[in-house]
mmCIF file of C-alpha atoms in Angstrom:
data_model
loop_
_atom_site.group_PDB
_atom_site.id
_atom_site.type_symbol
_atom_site.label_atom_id
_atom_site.label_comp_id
_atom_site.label_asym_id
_atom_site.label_seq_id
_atom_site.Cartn_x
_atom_site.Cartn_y
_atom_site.Cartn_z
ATOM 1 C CA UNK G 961 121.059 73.394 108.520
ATOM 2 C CA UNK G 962 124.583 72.184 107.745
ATOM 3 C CA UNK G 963 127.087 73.370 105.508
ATOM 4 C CA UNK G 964 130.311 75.359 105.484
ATOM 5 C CA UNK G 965 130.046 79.246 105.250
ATOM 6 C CA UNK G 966 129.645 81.049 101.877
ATOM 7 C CA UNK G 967 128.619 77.335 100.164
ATOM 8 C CA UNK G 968 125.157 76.003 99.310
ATOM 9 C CA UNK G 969 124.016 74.536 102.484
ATOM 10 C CA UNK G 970 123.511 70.287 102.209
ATOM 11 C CA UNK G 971 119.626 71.264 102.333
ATOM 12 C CA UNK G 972 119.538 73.498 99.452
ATOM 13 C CA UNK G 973 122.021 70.698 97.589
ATOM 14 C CA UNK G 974 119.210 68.119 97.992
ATOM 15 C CA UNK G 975 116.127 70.362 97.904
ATOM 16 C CA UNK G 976 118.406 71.062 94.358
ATOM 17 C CA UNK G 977 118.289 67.879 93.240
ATOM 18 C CA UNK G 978 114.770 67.150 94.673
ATOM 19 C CA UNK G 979 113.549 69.738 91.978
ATOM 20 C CA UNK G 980 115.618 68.767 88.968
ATOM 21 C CA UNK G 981 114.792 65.420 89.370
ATOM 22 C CA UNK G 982 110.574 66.564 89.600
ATOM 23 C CA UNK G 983 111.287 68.393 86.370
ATOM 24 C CA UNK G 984 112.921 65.567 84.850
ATOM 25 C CA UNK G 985 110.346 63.357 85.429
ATOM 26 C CA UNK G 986 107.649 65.438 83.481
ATOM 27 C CA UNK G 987 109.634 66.282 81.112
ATOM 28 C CA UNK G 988 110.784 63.215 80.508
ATOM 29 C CA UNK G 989 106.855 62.252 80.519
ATOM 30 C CA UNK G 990 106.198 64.608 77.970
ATOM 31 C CA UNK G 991 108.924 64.441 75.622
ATOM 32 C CA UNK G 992 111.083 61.091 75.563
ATOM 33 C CA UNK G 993 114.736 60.905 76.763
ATOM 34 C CA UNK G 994 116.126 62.223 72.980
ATOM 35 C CA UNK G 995 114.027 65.354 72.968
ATOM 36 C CA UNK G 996 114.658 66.216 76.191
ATOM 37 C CA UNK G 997 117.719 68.802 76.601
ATOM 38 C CA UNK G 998 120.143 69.194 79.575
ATOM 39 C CA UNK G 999 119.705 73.380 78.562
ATOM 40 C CA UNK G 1000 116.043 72.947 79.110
ATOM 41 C CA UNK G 1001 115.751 71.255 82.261
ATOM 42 C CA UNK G 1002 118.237 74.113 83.762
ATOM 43 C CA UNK G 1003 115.786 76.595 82.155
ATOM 44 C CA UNK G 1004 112.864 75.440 83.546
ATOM 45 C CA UNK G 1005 114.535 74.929 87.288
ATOM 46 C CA UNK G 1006 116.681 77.980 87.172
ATOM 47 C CA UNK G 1007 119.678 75.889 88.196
ATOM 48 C CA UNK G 1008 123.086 76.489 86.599
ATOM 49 C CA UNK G 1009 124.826 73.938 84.826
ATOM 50 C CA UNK G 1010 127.813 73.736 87.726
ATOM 51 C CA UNK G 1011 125.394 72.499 90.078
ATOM 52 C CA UNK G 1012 123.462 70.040 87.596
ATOM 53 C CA UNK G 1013 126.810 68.236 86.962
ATOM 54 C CA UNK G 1014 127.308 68.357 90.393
ATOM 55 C CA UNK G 1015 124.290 66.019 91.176
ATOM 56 C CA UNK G 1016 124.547 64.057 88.150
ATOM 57 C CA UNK G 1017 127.807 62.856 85.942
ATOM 58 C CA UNK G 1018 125.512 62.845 82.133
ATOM 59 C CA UNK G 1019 122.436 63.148 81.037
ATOM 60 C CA UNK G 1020 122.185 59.376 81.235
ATOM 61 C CA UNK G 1021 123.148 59.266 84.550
ATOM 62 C CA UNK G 1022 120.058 61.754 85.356
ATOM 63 C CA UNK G 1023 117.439 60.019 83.584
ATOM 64 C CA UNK G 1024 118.454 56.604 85.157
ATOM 65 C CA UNK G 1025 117.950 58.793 88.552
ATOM 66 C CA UNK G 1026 114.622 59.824 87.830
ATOM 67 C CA UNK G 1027 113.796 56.042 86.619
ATOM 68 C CA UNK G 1028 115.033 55.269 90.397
ATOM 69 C CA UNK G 1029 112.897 58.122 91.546
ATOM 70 C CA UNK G 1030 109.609 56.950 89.688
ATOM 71 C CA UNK G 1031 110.056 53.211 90.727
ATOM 72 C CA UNK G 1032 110.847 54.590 94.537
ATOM 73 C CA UNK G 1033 107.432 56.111 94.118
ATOM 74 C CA UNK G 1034 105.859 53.122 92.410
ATOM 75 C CA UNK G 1035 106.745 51.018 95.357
ATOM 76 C CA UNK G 1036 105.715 53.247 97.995
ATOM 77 C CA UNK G 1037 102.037 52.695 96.051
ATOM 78 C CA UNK G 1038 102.961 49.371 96.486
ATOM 79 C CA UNK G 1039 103.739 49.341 99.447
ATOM 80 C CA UNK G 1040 100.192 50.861 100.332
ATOM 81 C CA UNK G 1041 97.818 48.514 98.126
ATOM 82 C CA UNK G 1042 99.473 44.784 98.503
ATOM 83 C CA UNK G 1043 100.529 45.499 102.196
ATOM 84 C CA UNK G 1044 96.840 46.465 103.230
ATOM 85 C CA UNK G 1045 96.618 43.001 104.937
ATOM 86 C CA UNK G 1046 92.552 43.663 105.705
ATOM 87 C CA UNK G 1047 91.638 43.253 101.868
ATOM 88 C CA UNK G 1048 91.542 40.158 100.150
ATOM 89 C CA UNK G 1049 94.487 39.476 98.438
ATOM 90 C CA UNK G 1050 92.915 39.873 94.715
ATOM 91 C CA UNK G 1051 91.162 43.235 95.821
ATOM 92 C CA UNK G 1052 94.628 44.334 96.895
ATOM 93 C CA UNK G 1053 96.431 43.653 93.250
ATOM 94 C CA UNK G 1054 93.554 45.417 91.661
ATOM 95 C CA UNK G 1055 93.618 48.401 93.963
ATOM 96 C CA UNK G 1056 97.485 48.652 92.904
ATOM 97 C CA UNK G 1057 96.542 48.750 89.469
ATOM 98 C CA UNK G 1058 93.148 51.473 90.187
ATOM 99 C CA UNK G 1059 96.390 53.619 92.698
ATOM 100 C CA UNK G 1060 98.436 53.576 89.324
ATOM 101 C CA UNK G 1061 95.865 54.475 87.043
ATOM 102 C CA UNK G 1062 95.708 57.540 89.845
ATOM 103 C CA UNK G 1063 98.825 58.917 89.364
ATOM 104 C CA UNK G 1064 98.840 58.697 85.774
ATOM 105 C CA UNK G 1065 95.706 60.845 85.482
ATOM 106 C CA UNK G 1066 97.833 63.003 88.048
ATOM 107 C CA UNK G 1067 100.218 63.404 85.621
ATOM 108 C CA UNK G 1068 97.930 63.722 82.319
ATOM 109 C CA UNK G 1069 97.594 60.544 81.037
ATOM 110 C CA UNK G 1070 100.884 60.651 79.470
ATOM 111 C CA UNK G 1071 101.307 56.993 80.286
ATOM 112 C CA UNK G 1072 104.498 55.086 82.032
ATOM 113 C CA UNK G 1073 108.083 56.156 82.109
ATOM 114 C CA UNK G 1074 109.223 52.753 82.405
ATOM 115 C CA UNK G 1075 107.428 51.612 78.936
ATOM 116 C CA UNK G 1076 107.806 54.636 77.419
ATOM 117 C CA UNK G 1077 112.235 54.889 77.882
ATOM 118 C CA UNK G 1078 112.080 51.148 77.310
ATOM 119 C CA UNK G 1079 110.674 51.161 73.822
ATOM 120 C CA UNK G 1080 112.773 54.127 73.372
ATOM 121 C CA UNK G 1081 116.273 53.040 74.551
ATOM 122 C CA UNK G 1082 116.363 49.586 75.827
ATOM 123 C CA UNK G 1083 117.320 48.608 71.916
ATOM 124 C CA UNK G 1084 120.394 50.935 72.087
ATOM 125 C CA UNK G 1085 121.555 51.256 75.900
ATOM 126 C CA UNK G 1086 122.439 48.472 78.013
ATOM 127 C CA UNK G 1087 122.088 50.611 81.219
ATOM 128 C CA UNK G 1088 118.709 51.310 80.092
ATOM 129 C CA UNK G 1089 117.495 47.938 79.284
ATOM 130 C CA UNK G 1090 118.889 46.050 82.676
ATOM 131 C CA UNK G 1091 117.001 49.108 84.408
ATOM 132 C CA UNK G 1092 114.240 48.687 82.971
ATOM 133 C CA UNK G 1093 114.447 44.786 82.744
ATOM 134 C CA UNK G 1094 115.200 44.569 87.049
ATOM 135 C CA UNK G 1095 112.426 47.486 87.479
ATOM 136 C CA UNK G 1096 109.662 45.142 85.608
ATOM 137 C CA UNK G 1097 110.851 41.852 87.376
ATOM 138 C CA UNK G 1098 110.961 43.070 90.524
ATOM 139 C CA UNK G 1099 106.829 44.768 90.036
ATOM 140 C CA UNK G 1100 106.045 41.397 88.477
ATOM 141 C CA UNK G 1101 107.590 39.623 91.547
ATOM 142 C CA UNK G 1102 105.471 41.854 94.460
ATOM 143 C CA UNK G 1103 102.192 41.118 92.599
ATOM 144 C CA UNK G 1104 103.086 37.690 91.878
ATOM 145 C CA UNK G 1105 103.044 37.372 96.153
ATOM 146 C CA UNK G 1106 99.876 38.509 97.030
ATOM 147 C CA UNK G 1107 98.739 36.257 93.719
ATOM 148 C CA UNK G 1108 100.157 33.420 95.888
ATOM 149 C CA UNK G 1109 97.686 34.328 98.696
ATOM 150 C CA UNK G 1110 95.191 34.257 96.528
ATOM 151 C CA UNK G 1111 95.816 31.095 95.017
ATOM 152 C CA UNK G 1112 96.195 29.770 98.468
ATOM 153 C CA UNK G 1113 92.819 30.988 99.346
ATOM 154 C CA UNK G 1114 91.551 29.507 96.115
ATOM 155 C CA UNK G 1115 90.195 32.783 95.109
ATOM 156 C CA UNK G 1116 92.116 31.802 91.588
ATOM 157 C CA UNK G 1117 92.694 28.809 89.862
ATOM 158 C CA UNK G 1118 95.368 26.294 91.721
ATOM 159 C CA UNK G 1119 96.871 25.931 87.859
ATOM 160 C CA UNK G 1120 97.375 29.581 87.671
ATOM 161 C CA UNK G 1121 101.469 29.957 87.904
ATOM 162 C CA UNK G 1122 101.341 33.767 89.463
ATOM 163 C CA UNK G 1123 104.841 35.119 88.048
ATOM 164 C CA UNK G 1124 103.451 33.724 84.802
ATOM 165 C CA UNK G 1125 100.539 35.728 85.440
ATOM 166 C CA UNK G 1126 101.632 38.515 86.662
ATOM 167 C CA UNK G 1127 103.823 39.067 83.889
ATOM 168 C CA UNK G 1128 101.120 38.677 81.201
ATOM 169 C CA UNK G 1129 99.180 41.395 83.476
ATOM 170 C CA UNK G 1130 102.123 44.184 83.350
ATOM 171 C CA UNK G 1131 102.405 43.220 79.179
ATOM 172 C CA UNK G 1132 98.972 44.314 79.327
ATOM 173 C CA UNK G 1133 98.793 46.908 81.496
ATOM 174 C CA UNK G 1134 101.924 48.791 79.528
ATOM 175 C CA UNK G 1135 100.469 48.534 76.011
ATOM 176 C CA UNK G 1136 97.067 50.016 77.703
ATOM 177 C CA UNK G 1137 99.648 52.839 79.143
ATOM 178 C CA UNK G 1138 100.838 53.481 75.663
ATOM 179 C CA UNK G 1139 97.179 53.543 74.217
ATOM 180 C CA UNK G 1140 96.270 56.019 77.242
ATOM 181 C CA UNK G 1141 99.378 58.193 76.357
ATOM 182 C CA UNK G 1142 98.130 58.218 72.985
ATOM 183 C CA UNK G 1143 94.244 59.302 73.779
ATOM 184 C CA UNK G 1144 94.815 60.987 76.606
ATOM 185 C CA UNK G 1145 92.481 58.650 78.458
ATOM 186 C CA UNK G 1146 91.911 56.327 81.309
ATOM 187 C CA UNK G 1147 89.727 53.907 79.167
ATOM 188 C CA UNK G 1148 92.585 51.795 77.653
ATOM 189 C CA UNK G 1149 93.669 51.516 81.715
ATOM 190 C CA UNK G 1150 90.018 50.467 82.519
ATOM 191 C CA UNK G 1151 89.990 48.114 79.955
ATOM 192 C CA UNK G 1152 93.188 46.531 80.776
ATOM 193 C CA UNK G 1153 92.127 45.775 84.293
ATOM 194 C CA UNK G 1154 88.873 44.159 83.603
ATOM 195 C CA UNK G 1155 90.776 41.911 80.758
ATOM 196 C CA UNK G 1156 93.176 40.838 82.994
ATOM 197 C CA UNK G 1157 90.836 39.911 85.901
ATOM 198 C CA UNK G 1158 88.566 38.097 83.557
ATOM 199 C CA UNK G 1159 91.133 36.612 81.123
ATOM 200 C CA UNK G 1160 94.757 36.270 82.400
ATOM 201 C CA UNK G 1161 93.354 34.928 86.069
ATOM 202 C CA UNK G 1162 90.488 32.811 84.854
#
């Protein structure tokens, strides 16, 4: 443990921020980035406001943190699915899309942060939108890879352009996010997946 005497130790700092971020991201989940109150988050973690402003400079500054956190643990999903070299490439980019399904139900089917602050801020924050715009390119891009291999293999069409497609397969997959938000469910999720498998790769 490090830290000078009589001052929060750099472990209690980060496990600090570690928990306001966690808090952020469900509430964030449940409520949208307007409804969702600086006084509330330190409410619910029982940190004063010194020590949020120490961590984070606004409010906007914190939400674009727990975007970072969210995609950090989108990737380590992806990470896990697309780099499972002993599964065919195709079974790997649906097992991405089963793994987020997963950790929506996880978090009640209240659908994804990055469609759900885009459609409410990319219009009216810059910061926002470029997030979210380099966030969506850069999922697009790792599926679009193994979508390569697959083409390679011929397990898809050789005229299939996989950016293209992987593209059209996130549009999908976030309006079926929304839909799931709205019922609560994993069908619109389900549904997605076997369109895009039978449609957008055909």
């Amino acid at each position: 443990m490090t830290g000078t005497p009589g001052l929060p130790s750099d472990d209690s700092l980060h496990a600090t921020k570690r928990r306001l971020l966690d808090v952020g991201l469900t509430t964030l989940l449940e409520r949208g980035y307007n409804a969702t109150g600086i006084q509330d988050l330190l409410v619910a973690t029982s940190v004063p406001k010194g020590s949020f402003y120490h961590h984070f400079a606004s409010k906007e500054d914190f939400a674009l943190q727990v975007v970072d956190r969210y995609l950090a643990e989108v990737h380590a999903l992806l990470d896990q699915t697309l780099g499972d070299m002993e599964r065919a490439p195709l079974e790997r980019v649906k097992g991405s899309f089963e793994r987020l399904m997963a950790m929506y139900a996880a978090q009640g089917h209240l659908g994804s942060l990055l469609g759900l602050l885009g459609q409410e801020l990319a219009a009216v924050n810059t910061a926002f939108r470029r997030r979210m715009e380099g966030a969506f390119d850069g999922i697009a891009r790792r599926l679009a890879e193994t979508l390569e291999e697959a083409r390679q293999r011929g397990d898809i069409a050789a005229e299939v352009e996989p950016l293209q497609a992987a593209n059209l397969m996130l549009d999908c997959w976030e309006g079926a996010a929304q839909r799931s938000r709205l019922l609560r469910s994993p069908a619109p999720l389900e549904a997605a997946i076997e369109t895009s498998f039978r449609t957008v790769l055909a």
